[in-house]
Each structure stands twice: as structure tokens, then as C-alpha cells.
Short mmCIF file of C-alpha atoms in Angstrom, two decimals:
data_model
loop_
_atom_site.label_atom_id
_atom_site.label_comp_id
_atom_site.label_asym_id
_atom_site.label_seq_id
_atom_site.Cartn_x
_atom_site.Cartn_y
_atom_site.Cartn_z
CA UNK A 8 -9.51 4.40 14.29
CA UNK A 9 -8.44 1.50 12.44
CA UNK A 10 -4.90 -0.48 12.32
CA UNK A 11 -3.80 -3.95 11.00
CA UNK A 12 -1.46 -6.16 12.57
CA UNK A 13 0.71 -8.76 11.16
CA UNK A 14 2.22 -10.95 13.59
CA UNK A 15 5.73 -12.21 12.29
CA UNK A 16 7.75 -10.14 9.98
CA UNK A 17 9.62 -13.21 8.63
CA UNK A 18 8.29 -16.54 8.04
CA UNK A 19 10.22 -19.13 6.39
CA UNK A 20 8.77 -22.16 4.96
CA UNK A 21 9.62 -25.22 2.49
CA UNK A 22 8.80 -25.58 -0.93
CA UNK A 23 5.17 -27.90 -1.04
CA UNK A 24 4.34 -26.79 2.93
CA UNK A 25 1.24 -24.94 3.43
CA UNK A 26 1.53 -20.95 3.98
CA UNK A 27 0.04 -19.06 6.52
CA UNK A 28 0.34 -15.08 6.78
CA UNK A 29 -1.47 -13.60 9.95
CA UNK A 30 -3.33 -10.49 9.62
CA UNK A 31 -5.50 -9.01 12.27
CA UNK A 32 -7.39 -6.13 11.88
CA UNK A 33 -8.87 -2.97 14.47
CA UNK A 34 -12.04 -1.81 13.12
CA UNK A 35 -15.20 0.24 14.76
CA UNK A 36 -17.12 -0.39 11.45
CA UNK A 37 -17.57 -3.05 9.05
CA UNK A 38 -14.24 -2.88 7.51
CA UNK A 39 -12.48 -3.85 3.60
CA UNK A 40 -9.31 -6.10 3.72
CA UNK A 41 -6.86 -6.27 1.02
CA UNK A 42 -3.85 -8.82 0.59
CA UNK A 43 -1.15 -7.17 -1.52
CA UNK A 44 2.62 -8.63 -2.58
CA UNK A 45 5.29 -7.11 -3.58
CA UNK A 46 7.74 -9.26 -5.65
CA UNK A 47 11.47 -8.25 -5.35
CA UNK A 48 12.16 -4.80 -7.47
CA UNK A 49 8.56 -4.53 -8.00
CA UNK A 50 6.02 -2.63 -7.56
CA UNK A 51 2.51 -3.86 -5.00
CA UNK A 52 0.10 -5.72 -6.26
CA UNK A 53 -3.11 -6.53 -5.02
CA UNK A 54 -3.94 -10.37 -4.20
CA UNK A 55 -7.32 -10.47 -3.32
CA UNK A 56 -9.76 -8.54 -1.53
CA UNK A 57 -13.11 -8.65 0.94
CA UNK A 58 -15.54 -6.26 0.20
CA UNK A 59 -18.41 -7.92 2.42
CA UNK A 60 -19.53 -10.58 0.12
CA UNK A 61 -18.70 -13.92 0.37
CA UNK A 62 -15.96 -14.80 3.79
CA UNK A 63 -13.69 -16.61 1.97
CA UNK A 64 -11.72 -14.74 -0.70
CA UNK A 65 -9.97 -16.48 -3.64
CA UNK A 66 -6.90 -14.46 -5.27
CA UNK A 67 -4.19 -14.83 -7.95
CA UNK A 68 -1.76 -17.82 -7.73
CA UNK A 69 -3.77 -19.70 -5.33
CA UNK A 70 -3.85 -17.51 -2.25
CA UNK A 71 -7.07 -17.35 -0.35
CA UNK A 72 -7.76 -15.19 2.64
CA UNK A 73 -10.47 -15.89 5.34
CA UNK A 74 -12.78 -12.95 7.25
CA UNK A 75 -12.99 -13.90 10.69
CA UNK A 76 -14.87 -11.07 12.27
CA UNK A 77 -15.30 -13.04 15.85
CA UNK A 78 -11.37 -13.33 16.08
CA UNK A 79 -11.16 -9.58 13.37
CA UNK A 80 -8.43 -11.83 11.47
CA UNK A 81 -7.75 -12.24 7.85
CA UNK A 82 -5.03 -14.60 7.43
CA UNK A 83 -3.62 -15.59 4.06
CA UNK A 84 -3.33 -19.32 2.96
CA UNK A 85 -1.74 -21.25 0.41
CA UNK A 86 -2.06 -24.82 0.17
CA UNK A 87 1.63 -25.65 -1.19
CA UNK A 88 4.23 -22.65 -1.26
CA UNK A 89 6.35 -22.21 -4.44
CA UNK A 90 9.57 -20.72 -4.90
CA UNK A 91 8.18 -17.79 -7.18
CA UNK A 92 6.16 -16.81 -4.01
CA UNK A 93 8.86 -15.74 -2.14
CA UNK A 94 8.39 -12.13 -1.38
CA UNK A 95 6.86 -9.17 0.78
CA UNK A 96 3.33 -9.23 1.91
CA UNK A 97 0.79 -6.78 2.61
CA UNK A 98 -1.94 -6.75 4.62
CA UNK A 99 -4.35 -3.68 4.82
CA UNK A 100 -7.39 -2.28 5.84
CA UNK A 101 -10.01 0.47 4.90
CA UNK A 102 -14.02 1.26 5.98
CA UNK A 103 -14.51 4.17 3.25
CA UNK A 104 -12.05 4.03 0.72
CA UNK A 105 -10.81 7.12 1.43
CA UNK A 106 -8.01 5.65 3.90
CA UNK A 107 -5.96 2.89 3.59
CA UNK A 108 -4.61 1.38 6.96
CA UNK A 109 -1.39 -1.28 5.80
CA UNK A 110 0.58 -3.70 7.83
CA UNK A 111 4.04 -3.55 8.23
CA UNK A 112 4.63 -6.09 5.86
CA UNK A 113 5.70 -9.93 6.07
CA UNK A 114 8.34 -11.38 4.09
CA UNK A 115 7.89 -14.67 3.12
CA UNK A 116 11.21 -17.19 2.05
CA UNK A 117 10.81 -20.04 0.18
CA UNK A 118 13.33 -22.94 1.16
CA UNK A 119 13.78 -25.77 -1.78
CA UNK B 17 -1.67 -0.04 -21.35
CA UNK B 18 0.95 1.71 -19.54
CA UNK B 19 0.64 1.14 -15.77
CA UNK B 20 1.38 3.93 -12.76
CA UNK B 21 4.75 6.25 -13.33
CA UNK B 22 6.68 7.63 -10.97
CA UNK B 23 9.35 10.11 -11.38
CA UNK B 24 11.77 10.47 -10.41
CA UNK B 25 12.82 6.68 -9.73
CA UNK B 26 15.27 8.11 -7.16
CA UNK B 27 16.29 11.45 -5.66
CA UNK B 28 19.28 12.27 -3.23
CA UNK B 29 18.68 15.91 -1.51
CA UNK B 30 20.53 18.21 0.75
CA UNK B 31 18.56 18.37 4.37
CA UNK B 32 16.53 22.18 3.78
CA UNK B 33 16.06 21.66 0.03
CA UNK B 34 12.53 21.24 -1.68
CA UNK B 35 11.70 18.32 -3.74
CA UNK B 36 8.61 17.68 -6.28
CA UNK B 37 7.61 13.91 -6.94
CA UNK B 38 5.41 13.15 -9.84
CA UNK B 39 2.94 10.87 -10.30
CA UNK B 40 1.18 9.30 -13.78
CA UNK B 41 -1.68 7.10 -13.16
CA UNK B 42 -3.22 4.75 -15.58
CA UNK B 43 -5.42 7.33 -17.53
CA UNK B 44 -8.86 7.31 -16.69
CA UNK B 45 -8.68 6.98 -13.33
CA UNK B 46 -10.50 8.83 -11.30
CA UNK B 47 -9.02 8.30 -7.84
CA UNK B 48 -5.32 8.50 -7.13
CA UNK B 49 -3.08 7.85 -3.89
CA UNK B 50 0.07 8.98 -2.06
CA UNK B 51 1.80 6.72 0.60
CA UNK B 52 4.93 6.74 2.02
CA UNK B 53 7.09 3.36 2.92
CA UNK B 54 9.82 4.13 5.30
CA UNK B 55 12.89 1.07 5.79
CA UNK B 56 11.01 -1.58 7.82
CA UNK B 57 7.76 -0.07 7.92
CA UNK B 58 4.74 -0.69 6.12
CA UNK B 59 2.95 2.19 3.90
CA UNK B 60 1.47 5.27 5.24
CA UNK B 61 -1.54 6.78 3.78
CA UNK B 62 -0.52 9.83 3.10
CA UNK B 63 -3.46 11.25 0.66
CA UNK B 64 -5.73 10.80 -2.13
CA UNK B 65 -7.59 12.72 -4.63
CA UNK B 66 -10.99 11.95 -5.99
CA UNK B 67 -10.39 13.79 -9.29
CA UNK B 68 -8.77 17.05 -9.12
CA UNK B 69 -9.95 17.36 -5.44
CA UNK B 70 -8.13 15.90 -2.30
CA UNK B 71 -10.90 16.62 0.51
CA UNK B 72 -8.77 14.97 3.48
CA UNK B 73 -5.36 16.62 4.23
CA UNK B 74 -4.91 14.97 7.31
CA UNK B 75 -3.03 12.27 6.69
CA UNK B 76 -0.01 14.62 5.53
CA UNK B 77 3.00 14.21 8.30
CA UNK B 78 3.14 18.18 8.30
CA UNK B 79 2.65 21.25 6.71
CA UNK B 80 5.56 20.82 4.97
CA UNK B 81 4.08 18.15 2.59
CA UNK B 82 1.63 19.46 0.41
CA UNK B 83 -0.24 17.42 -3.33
CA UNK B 84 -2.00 18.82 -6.12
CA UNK B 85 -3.22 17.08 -8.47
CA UNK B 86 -4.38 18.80 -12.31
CA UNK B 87 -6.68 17.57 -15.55
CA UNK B 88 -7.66 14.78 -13.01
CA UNK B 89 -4.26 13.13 -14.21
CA UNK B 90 -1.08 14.00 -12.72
CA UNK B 91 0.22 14.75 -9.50
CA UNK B 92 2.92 16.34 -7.46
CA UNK B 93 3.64 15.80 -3.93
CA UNK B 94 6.03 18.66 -2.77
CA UNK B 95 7.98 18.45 0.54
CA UNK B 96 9.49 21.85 1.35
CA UNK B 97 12.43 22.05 3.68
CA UNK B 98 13.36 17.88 3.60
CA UNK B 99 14.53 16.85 6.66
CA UNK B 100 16.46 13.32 7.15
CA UNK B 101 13.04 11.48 8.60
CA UNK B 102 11.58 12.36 5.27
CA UNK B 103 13.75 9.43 3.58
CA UNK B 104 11.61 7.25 2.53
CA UNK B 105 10.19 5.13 -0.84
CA UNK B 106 6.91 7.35 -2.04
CA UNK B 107 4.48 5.26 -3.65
CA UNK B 108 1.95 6.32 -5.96
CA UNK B 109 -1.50 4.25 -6.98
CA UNK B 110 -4.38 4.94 -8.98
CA UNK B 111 -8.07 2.78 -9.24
CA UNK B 112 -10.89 3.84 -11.71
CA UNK B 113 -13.08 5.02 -9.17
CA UNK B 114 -12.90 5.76 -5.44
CA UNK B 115 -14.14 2.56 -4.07
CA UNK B 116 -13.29 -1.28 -3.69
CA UNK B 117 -11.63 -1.15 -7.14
CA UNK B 118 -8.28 -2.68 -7.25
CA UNK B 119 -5.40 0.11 -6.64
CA UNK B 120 -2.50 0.06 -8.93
CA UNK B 121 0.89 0.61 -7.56
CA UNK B 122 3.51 2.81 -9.25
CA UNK B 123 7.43 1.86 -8.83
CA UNK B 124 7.62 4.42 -6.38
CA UNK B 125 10.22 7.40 -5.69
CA UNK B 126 12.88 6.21 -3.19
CA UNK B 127 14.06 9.35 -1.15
CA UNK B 128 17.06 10.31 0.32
CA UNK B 129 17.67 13.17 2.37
CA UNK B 130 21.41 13.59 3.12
#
């Protein structure tokens, strides 16, 4: 069985701080972890993706995401947070790409 | 090109009543998805289709849900007899291929059963 968990369903942080999404993942097999946002009144869209390449995974808007698979995290970074970030994010997980496993979802909030 | 459609955007229903939500994906693609995003919750898996063929039911809440999917293009998801707990947005995504291509979202069907 697999299941992601995303500890904190509201963070809050300044404009220029760093941001830091927590996503930890249950998997018996090598899993696939996906970062997607959804902007206010619109639809998901994915951020980045592991597939089992390289650890560290570079996205849109300069999000990254590290694998972890000694602590099965994949936590999403940004350096400086922008107001145009603000929104809902996604965290999921598959091993086949037949099932998709998603978080229940962080919001993120900007503050000037 | 034109992205993932969804229709209806919205539908209110009476509690017994059976609805029909469509779904358009981005033509060409092969592989196409149904999840459900209740208020608070993240998205369910509900189903997917790997052409006209959806091998793994399971993930259906109950036999009242059922998906079909024709010409490898669009797709219903039916829910006969709504009940309240069925309220909930129904998202739609399609990717070229089964696989680790990226999945692209519809705007989703937000349902209300009254």
C-alpha cells in the first residue's frame, strides 16, 4: 500500500523567506513523487517530478524537491517565496502509474 | 492546443438522482484519469483508462460509480443513485502515455448533492 503525508496544512511565510513544504511518503517499492499546485480558480499543475534519476528535482518557478529515501521524504524548497506563489500544494505518490496516491494538500500564504 | 474539459463546470442534484460527468482530454492522449477532491481532502484516485480500457475498477467508492471511456477520447463517469457524501469536485487528467508523463488537470466538475 502506499500513502503520502504532508505535515502542516497551512504554512505561512514572508515574502523573500525560504519555503519549505513537507512531504513524506509510504512505499513497499521504489516509488514516483510528484509536486503539483493549484493556483486559486485553477486547475493542478504539475511542478516537478522524480522518476528515479537524479535525487534532486528542479521544477517551474524555482521549486526544487529532494528524494530522501533513508527518511522516505520529499520536501519542496524555494529559496525566496513570492507573492504569486501563494496557493495549494500537492504532494503525491505512485510505483506503476496506474495509481496515484495524493496528499491532502498544503496551502501556502504569502505575507508582504 | 486546448487543454482538459470538463463538463459540466458545476451540477446541483436531488439525493437518488443519476448524474453523468464528461471528460475531454488533450487529444492524443492515450491515458486518462478520474479523481475525486472532497472539501479539505486531497484527491482520490478514483480510475484510469489506458485507451478505451480501464483494467482496475477498484479504486471506485462503490458500485454505484461506474466510467467508460469511447474512441480512446472521451469519458463519462456516471454515479447512479447520488447520495450527499458524493459531493465533491471531480477532476479529470489526461498524459500521452501511461507512464511518468506529466498529467494534465481539467477544471474539474464541482458536485453537489442536495
Amino acid at each position: 500500500a502506499q500513502s503520502v503525508t504532508q505535515l502542516g496544512s497551512h504554512v505561512s511565510v514572508s515574502e523573500g523567506a525560504l519555503v519549505l513544504l513537507r512531504c513524506n511518503y509510504s512505499s513497499s517499492v521504489p516509488p514516483y513523487l510528484f509536486w503539483y499546485v493549484q493556483y486559486p480558480n485553477q486547475g493542478l499543475q504539475l511542478l516537478l517530478k522524480y522518476t528515479s534519476a537524479a535525487t534532486l528535482v528542479k521544477g517551474i518557478n524555482g521549486f526544487e524537491a529532494e528524494f530522501k529515501k533513508s527518511e522516505t521524504s520529499f520536501h519542496l524548497t524555494k529559496p525566496s517565496a513570492h507573492m504569486s506563489d501563494a496557493a495549494e500544494y500537492f504532494c503525491a505518490v505512485s510505483s506503476n502509474f496506474n495509481k496515484f496516491y495524493f496528499g491532502s494538500g498544503t496551502k501556502l500564504n504569502v505575507k508582504p | 492546443g486546448a487543454g482538459v474539459s470538463q463538463s459540466p463546470s458545476n451540477k446541483v442534484t436531488e439525493k437518488g438522482k443519476d448524474v453523468e460527468l464528461r471528460c475531454d482530454p488533450i487529444s492524443g492522449h492515450t491515458a486518462l484519469y478520474w479523481y475525486r477532491q472532497s472539501l479539505g481532502q486531497g484527491l482520490e484516485f478514483l480510475i484510469y483508462f489506458q485507451g478505451n480500457s480501464a483494467p482496475d475498477k477498484s479504486g471506485l467508492p462503490s458500485d454505484r460509480f461506474s466510467a467508460e471511456r469511447t474512441g480512446g477520447s472521451v469519458s463519462t463517469l456516471t454515479i447512479q443513485r447520488t447520495q450527499q457524501e458524493d459531493s465533491a469536485v471531480y477532476l479529470c487528467a489526461s498524459s500521452e502515455r501511461l507512464g511518468p508523463d506529466t498529467q494534465y488537470f481539467g477544471p474539474g466538475t464541482r458536485l453537489t448533492v442536495l
